[in-house]
Short mmCIF file of C-alpha atoms and ligand atoms in Angstrom, two decimals:
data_model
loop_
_atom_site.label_atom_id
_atom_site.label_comp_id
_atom_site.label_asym_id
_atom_site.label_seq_id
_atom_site.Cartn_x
_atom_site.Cartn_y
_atom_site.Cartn_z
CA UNK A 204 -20.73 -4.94 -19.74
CA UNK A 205 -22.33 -2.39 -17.65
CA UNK A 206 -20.30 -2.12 -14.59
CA UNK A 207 -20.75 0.12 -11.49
CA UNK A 208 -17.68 0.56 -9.20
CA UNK A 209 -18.71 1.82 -5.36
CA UNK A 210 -15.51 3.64 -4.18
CA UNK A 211 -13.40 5.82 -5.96
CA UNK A 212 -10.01 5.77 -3.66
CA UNK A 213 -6.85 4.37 -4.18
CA UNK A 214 -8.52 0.94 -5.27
CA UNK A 215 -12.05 1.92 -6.79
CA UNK A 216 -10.64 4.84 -8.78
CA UNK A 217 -7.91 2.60 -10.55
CA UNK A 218 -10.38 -0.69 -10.88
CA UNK A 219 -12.89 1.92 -12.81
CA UNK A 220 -10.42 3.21 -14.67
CA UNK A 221 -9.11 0.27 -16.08
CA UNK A 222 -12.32 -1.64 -16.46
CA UNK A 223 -13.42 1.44 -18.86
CA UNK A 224 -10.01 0.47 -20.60
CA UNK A 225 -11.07 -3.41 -20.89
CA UNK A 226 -14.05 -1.60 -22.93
CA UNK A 227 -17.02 -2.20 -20.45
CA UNK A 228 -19.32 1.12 -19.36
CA UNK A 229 -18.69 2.30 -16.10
CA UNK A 230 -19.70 4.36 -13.14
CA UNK A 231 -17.60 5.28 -10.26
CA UNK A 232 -19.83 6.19 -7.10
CA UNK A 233 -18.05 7.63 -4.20
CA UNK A 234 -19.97 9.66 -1.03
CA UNK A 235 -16.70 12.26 -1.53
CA UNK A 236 -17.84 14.97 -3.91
CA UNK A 237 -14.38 16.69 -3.76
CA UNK A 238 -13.15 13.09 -5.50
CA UNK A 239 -15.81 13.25 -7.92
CA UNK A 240 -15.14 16.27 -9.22
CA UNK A 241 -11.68 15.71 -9.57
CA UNK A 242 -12.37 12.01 -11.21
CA UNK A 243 -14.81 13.76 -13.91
CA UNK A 244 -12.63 16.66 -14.86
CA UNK A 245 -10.08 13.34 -15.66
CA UNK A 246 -7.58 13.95 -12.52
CA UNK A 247 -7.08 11.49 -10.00
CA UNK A 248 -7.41 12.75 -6.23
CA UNK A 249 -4.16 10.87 -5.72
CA UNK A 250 -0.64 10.65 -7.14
CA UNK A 251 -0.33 7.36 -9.16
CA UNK A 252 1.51 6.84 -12.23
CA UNK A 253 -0.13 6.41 -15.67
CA UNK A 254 -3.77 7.20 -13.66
CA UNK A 255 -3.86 10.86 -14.85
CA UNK A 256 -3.21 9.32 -18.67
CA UNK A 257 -5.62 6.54 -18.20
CA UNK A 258 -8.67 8.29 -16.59
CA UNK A 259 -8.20 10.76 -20.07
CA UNK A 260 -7.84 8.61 -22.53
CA UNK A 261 -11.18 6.46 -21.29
CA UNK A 262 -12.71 9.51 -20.77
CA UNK A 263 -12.43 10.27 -24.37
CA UNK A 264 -14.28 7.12 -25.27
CA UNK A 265 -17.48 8.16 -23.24
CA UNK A 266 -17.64 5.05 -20.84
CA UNK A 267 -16.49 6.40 -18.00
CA UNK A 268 -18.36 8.72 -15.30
CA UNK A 269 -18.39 9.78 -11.71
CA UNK A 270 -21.20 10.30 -9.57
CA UNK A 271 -22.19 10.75 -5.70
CA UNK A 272 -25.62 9.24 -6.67
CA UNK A 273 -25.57 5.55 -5.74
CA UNK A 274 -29.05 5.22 -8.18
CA UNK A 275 -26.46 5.16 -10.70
CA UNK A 276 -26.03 1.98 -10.12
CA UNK A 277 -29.29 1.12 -11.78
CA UNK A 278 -29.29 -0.87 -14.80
CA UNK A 279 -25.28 -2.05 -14.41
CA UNK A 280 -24.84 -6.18 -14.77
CA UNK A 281 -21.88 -5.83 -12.05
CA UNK A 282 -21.49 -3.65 -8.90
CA UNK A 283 -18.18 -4.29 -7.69
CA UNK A 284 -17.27 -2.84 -4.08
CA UNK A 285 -14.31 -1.32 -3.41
CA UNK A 286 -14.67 0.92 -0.40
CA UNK A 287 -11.61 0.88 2.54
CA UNK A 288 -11.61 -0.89 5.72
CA UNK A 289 -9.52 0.68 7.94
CA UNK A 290 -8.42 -0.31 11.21
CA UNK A 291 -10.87 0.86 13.99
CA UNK A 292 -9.17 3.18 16.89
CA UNK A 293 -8.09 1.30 19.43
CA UNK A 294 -8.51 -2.05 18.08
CA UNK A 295 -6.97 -4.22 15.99
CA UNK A 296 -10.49 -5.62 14.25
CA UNK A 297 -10.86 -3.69 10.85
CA UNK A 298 -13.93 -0.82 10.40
CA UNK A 299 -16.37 -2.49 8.26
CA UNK A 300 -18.98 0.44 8.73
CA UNK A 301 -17.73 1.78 4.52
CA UNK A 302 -18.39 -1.90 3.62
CA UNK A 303 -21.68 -2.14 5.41
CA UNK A 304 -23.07 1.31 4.25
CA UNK A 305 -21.95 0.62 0.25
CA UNK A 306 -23.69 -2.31 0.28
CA UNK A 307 -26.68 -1.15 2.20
CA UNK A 308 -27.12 1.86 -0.05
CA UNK A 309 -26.42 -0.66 -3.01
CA UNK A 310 -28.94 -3.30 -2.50
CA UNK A 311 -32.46 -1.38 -3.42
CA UNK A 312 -30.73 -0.87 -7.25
CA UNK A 313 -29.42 -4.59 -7.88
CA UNK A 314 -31.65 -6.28 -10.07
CA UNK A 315 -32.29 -10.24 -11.00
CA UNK A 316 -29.38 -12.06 -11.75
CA UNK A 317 -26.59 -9.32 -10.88
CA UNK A 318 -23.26 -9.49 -9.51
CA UNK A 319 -22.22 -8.05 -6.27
CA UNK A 320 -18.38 -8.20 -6.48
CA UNK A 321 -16.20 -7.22 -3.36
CA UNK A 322 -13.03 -6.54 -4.00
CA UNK A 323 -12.24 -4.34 -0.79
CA UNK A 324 -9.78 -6.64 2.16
CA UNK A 325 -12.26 -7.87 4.81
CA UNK A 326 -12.48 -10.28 7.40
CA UNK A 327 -13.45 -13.86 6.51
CA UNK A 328 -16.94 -14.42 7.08
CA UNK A 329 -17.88 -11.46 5.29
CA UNK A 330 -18.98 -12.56 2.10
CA UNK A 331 -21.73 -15.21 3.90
CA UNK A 332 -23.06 -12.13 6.01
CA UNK A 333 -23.40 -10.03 3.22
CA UNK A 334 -24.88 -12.59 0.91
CA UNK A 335 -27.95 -13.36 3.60
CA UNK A 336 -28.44 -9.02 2.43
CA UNK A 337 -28.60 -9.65 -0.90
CA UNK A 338 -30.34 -12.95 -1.02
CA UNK A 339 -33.44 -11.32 1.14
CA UNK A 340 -33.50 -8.53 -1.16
CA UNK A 341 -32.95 -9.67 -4.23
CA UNK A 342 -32.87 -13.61 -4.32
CA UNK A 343 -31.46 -14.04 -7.99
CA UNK A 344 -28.81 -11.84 -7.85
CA UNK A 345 -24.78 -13.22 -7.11
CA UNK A 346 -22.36 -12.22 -4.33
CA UNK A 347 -18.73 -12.74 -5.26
CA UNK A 348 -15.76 -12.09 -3.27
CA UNK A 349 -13.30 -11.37 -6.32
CA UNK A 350 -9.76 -10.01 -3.64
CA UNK A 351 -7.15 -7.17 -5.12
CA UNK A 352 -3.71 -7.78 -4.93
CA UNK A 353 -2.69 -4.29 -6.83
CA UNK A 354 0.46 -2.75 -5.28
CA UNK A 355 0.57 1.04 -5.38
CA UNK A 356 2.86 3.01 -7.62
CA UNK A 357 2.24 -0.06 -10.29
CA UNK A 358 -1.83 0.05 -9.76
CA UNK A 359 -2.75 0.31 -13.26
CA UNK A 360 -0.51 -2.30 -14.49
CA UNK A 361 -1.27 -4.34 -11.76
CA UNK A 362 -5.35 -4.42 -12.37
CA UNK A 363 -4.60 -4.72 -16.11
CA UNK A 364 -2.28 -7.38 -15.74
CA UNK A 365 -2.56 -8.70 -12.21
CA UNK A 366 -0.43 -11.98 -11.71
CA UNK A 367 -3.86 -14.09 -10.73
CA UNK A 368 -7.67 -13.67 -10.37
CA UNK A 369 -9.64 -14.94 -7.46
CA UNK A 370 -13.30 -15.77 -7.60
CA UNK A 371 -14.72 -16.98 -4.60
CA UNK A 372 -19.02 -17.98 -5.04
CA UNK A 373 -20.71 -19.49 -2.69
CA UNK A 374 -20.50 -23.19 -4.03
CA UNK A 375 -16.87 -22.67 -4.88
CA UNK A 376 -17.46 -24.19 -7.80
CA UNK A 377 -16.16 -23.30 -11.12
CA UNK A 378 -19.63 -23.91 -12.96
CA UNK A 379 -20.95 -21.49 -10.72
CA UNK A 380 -23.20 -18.78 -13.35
CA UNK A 381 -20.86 -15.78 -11.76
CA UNK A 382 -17.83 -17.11 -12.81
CA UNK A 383 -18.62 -16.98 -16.85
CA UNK A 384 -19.94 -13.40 -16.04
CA UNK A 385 -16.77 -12.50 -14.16
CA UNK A 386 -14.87 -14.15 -17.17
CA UNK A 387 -15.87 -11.70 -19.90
CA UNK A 388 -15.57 -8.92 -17.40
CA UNK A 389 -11.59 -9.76 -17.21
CA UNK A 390 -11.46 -11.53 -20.68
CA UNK A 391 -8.66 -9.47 -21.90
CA UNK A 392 -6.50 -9.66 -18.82
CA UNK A 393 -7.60 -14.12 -19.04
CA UNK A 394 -7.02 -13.82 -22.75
CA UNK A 395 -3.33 -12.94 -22.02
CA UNK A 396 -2.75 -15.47 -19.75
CA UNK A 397 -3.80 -14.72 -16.39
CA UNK A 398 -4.44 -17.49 -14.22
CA UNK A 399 -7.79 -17.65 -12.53
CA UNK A 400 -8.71 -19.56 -9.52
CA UNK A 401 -12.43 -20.39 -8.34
CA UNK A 402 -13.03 -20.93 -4.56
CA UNK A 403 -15.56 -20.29 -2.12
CA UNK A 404 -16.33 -17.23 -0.45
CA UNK A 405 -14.24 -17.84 2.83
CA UNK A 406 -11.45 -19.67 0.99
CA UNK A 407 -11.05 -16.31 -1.92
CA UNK A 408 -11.45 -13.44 1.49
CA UNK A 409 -8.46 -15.61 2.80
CA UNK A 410 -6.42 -15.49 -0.09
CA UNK A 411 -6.03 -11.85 0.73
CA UNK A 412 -5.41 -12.27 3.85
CA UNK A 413 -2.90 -15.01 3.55
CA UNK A 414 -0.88 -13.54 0.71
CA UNK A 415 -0.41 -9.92 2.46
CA UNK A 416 0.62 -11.43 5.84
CA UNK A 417 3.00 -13.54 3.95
CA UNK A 418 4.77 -10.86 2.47
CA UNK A 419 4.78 -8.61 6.13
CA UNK A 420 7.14 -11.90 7.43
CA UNK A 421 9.10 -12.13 4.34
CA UNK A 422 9.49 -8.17 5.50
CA UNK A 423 9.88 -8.92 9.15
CA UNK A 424 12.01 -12.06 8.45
CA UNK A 425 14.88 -9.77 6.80
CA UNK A 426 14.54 -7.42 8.93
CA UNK A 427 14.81 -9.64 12.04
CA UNK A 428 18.17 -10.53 10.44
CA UNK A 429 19.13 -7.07 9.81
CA UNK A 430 19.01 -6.87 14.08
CA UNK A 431 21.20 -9.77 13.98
CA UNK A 432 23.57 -8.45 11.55
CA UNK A 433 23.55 -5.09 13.60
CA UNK A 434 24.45 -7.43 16.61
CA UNK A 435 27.31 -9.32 14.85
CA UNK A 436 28.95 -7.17 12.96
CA UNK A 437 27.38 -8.69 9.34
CA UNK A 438 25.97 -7.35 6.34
CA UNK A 439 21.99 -8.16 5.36
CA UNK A 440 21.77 -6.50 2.20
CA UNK A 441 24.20 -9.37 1.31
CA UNK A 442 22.76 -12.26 3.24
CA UNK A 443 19.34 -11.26 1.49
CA UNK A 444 21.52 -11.56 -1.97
CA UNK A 445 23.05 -14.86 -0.93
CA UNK A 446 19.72 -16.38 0.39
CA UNK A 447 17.20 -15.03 -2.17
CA UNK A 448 19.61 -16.53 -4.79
CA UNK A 449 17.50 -20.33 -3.50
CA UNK A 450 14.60 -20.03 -5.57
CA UNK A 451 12.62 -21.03 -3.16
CA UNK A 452 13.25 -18.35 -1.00
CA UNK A 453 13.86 -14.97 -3.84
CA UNK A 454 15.13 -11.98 -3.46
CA UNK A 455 11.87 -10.17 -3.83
CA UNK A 456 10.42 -8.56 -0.59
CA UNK A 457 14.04 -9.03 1.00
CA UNK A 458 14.83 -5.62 1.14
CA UNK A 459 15.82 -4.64 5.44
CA UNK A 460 15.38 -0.87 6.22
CA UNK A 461 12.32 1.41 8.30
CA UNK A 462 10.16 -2.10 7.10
CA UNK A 463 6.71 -1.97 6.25
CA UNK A 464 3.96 0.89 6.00
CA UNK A 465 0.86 2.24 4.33
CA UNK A 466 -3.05 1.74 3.77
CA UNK A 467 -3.06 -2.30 3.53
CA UNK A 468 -0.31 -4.82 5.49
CA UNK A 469 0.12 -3.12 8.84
CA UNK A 470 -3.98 -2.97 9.37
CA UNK A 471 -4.64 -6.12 7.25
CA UNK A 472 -2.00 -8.12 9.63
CA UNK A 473 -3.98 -6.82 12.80
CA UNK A 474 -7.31 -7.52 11.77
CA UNK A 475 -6.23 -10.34 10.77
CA UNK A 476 -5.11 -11.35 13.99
CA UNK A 477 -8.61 -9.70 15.54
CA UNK A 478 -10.72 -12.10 13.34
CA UNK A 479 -8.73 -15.16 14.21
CA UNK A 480 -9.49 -14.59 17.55
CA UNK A 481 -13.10 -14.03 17.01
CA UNK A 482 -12.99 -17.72 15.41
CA UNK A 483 -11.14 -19.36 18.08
CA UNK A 484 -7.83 -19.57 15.95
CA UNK A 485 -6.00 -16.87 17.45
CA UNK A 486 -2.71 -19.62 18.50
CA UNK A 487 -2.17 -20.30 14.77
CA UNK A 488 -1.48 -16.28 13.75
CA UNK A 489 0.62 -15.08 17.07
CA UNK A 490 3.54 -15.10 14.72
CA UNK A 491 1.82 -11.98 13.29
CA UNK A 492 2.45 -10.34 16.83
CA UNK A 493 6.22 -10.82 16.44
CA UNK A 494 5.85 -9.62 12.58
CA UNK A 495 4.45 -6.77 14.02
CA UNK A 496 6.87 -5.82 16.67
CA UNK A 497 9.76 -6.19 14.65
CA UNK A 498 8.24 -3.88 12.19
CA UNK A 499 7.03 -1.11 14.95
CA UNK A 500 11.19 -1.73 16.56
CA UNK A 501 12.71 -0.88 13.42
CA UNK A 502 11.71 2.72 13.36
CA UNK A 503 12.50 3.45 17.20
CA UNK A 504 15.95 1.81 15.68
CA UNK A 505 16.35 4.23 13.43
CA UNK A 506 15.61 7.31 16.26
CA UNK A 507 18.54 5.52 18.02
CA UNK A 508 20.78 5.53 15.17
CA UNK A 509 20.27 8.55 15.13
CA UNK A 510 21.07 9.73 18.32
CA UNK A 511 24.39 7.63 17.58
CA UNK A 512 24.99 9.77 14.56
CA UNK A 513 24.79 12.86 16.08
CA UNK A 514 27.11 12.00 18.78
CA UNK A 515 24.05 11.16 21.77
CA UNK A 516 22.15 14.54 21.24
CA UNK A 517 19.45 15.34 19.22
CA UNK A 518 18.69 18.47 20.85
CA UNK A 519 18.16 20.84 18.00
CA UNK A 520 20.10 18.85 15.95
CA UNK A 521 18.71 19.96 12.05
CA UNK A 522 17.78 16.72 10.48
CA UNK A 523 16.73 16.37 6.92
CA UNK A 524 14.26 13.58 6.58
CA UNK A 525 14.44 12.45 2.46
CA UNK A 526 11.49 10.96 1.91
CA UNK A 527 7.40 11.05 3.47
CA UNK A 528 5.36 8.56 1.47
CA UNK A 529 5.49 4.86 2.90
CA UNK A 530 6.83 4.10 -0.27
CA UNK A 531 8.22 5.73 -3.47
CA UNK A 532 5.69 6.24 -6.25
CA UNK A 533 2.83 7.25 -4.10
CA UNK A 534 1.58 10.00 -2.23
CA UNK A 535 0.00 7.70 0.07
CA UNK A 536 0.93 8.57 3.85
CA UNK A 537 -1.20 6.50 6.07
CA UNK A 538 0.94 4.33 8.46
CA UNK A 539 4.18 5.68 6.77
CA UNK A 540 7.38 4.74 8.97
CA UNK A 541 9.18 7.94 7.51
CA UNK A 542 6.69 10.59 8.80
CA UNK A 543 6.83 8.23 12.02
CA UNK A 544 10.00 8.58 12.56
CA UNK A 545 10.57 11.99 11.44
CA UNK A 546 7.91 12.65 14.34
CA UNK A 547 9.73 10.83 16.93
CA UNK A 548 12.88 12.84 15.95
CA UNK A 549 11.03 15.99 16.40
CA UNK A 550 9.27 15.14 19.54
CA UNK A 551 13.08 14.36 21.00
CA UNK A 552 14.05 18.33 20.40
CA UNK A 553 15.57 17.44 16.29
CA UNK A 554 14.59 20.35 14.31
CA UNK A 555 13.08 18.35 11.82
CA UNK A 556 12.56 19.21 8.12
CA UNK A 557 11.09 16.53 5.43
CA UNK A 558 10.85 16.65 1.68
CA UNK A 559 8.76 14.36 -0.73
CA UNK A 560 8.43 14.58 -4.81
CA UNK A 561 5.00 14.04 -3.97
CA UNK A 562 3.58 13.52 -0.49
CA UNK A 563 4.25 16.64 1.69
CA UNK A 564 0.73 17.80 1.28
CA UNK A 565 -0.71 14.59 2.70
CA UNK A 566 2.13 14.37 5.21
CA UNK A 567 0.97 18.14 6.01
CA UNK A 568 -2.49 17.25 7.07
CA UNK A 569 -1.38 14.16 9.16
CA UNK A 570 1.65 16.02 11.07
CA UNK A 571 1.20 19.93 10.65
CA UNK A 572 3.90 19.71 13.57
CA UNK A 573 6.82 19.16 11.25
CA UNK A 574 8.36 21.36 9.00
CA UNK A 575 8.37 20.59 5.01
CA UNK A 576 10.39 21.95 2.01
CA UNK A 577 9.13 20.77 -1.65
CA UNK A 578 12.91 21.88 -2.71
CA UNK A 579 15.24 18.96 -2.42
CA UNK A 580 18.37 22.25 -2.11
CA UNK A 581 16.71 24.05 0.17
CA UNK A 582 15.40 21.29 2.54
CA UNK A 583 19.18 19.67 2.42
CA UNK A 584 20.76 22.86 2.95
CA UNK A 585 22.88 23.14 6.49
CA UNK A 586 21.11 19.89 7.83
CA UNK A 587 23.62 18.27 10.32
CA UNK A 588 22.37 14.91 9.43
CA UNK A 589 20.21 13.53 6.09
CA UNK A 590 17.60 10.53 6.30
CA UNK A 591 16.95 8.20 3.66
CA UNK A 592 13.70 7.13 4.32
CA UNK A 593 11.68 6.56 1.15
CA UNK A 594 13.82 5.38 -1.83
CA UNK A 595 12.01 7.61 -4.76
CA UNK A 596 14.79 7.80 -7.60
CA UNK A 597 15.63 10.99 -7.23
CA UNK A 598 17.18 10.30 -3.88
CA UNK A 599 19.00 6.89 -4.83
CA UNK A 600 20.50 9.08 -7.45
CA UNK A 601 21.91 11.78 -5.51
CA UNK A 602 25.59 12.73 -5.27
CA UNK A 603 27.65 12.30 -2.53
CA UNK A 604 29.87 15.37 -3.97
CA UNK A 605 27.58 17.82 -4.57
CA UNK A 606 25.32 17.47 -1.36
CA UNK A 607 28.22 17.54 0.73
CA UNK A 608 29.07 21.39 0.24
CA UNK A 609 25.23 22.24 0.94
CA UNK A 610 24.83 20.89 4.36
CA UNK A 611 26.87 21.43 7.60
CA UNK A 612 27.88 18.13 8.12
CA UNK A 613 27.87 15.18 5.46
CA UNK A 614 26.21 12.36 7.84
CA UNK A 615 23.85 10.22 6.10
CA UNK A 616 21.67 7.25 7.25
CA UNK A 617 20.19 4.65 4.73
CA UNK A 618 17.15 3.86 6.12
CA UNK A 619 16.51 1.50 2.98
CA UNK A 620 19.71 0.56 2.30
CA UNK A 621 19.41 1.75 -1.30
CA UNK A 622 22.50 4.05 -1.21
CA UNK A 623 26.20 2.78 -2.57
CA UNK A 624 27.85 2.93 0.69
CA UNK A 625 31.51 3.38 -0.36
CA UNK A 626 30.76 5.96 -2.72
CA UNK A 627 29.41 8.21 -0.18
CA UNK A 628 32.52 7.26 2.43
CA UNK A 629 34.71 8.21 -0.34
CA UNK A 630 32.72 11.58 -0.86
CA UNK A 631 34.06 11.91 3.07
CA UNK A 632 30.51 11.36 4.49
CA UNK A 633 30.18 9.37 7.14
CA UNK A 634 27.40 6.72 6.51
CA UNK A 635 24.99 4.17 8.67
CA UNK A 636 22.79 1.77 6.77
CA UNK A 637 20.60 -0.26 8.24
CA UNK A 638 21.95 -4.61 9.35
CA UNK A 639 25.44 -3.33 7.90
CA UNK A 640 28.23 -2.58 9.39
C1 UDX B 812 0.56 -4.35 -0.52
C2 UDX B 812 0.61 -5.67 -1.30
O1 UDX B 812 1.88 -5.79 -1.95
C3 UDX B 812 -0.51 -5.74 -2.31
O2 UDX B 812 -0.49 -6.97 -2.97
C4 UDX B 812 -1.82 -5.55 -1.58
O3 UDX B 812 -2.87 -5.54 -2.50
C5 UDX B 812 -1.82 -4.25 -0.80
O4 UDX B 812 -0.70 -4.22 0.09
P1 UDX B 812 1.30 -1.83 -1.07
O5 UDX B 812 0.82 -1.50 0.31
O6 UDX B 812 0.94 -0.95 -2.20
O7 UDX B 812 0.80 -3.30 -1.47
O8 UDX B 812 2.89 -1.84 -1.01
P2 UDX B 812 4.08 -2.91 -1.05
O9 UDX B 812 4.84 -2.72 -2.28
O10 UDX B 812 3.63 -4.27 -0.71
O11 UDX B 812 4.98 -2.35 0.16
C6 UDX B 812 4.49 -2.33 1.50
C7 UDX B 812 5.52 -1.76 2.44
O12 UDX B 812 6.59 -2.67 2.62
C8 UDX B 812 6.16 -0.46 1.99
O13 UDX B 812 6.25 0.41 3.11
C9 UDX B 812 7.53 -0.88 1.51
O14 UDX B 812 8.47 0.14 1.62
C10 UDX B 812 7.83 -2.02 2.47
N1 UDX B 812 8.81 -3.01 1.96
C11 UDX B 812 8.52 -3.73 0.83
C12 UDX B 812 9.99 -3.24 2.65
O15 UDX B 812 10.27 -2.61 3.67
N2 UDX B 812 10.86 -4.18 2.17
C13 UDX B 812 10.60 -4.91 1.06
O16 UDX B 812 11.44 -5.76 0.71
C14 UDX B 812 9.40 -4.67 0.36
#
């Protein structure tokens, strides 16, 4: 199929990628020329594994291009959108303005009996506006709200084999004509197995919705314990063993530490929150709120512990913050509790150094105020304290031994709880996770 994908970030660029890989012809618009340069020469403006590989090897084949020309789009069966929606500055509500423009800029090249495909995490109600757009401009053509559930660090894999599809069409039902098209655009990823739902527009944006503010309270939930292990005297990274062994509850997404970050569940709770309110349902997601706080608590927690480690003063105190991505496997820094809380420490007189396998450069533009070493020796080297704040493998594998004779004092805290804690006592460090005693 001829396919045209509008966004080339962290979603677009993967979801072009791979739907060149299914074997379809595709173009990946973006308004960014610096990303479509980098996209055509076969290098992905971000870090994420396999994409470099991927975006080569389709490249090979011919069906894959970048452009900053939406008229591109001309000719395709499918436009799928995949532009962000970021949270707007001072609100909660999310920025629609990238969704708005896309599709604006999109409509004049959609032709009779095309699919419009979002993909990008909006507020429900968004599909009906944007379908009154298309139907006065082109009145054959289909809107479908089709959500993405990839995880980054595992993108590819994810949008090759993601664990369901959601179609939502307007009737929301599954003889709906976009739902055979949307079939043999995904009929490899169907052919091994994937379960596909059809549901109407509202029902598919809420899916998304749903599923990530599910797994921010699964976050909160642990870490919530993790205060009341702290509290007691108790351990949470075996509580989460004990009660994630009940199948109902599993261990997945039980892990207590700095809690959650990054482009999607902080700003996809909030607007979540924002549009509930807008509908008059704002009572049934104030648990959200609380999500929310205990999420923002856990890094002013870890400034504390901090404090505590150093004996009450941070006052230039050298602290070695492991770790700037909101998670491992990504250069992504947007919302990331490490570079957080490495700013708090700074702003509280800690002379404040971070490293990153991948993410200082981002983390560079987003705090030029801190200090960053891409050499794990040199950034560890005399630090009175080390901070475990994103658990890339190279970190979890450190040793206690060795480290200890490069800084000036072996004091470690876990903020992910990923290190083995007696190990690094025995190494004579002395060691704070995070809900453990
Ligand atoms: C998330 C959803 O998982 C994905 O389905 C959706 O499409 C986009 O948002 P992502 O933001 O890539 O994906 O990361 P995810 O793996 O969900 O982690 C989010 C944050 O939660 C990270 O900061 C991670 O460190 C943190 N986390 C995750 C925890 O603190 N504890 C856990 O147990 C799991």
């Amino acid at each position: 199929m001829r396919i045209s994908v509008i966004g080339c970030g962290y979603l677009g660029a993967v979801h072009a990628a791979c739907m060149a890989k299914l074997g379809h012809e595709v173009v990946g618009i973006d308004v960014d020329e610096r990303k479509v340069a980098e996209l055509s020469k076969a290098a992905a403006p971000f870090y994420e594994p396999g994409l470099d590989d991927l975006l080569r090897d389709v490249q090979e084949t011919g069906r894959l291009s970048f452009t900053t020309d939406m008229s591109a789009a001309a000719g395709n069966d499918i436009h799928f959108i995949c532009v962000g929606t970021p949270q707007k500055k001072g609100e909660n509500a999310a920025d629609m303005s990238f969704v708005d423009s896309a599709v604006t800029a999109l409509l004049p090249h959609v032709a009779a009996g095309n699919l419009v495909v979002g993909k990008s995490t909006v507020p429900v109600g968004t599909a009906a506006r944007l379908e009154g757009l298309l139907e006065a401009s082109e009145p054959t053509a289909h809107l479908v709200w089709n959500p993405e559930f990839l995880r980054e660090g595992h993108a590819v894999q994810d949008t090759l084999s993601p664990d369901r599809l959601v179609y939502g069409v307007k009737s929301g039902e599954e003889e709906h004509v976009a739902v055979a098209i949307l079939d043999d655009v995904y009929a490899g990823p169907i052919a091994d197995g994937t379960p596909r739902l059809v549901t109407d527009h509202a029902t598919a944006e809420l899916v998304k919705a749903a599923a990530n503010s599910f797994l921010a309270t699964k976050i909160s939930f642990i870490n919530a314990m993790a205060e009341v292990c702290e509290a007691s005297g108790a351990d949470v990274t075996r509580l989460a063993d004990a009660i994630g062994l009940d199948d109902r509850i599993g261990r997945k997404f039980l892990h207590a530490g700095i809690g959650f970050g990054g482009g999607c569940l902080p700003k996809d709770i909030r607007a979540f929150m924002a549009r509930a309110g807008e509908l008059g349902a704002d009572q049934a997601l104030t648990f959200l709120r609380e999500v929310d706080a205990i999420n923002m608590r856990r890094r002013t927690r870890v400034v504390e512990l901090t404090r505590e480690l150093m004996g009450g003063m941070l006052l230039g105190k050298r602290i070695t913050v492991l770790g700037a991505a909101f998670k491992p496997e990504s250069d992504d820094v947007r919302d990331s509790p490490a570079l957080s809380i490495a700013a708090q420490l700074q702003l509280q007189g800690a002379v404040v150094t971070v490293t990153d396998p991948k993410a200082l450069p981002n983390a560079a533009r987003r705090f030029p105020e801190l200090q960053y070493e891409p050499e794990l020796s040199k950034a560890v080297a005399k630090a009175d304290a080390l901070l475990l704040l994103t658990e890339w493998e190279e970190f979890r594998r450190l040793d206690p031994y060795e480290l200890a004779v490069s800084v000036a004092s072996p004091r470690i805290l876990d903020g992910r709880n990923v290190l083995d804690a007696g190990k690094w006592r025995a190494a004579g460090w002395t060691y704070r996770g995070l809900g453990r005693p």
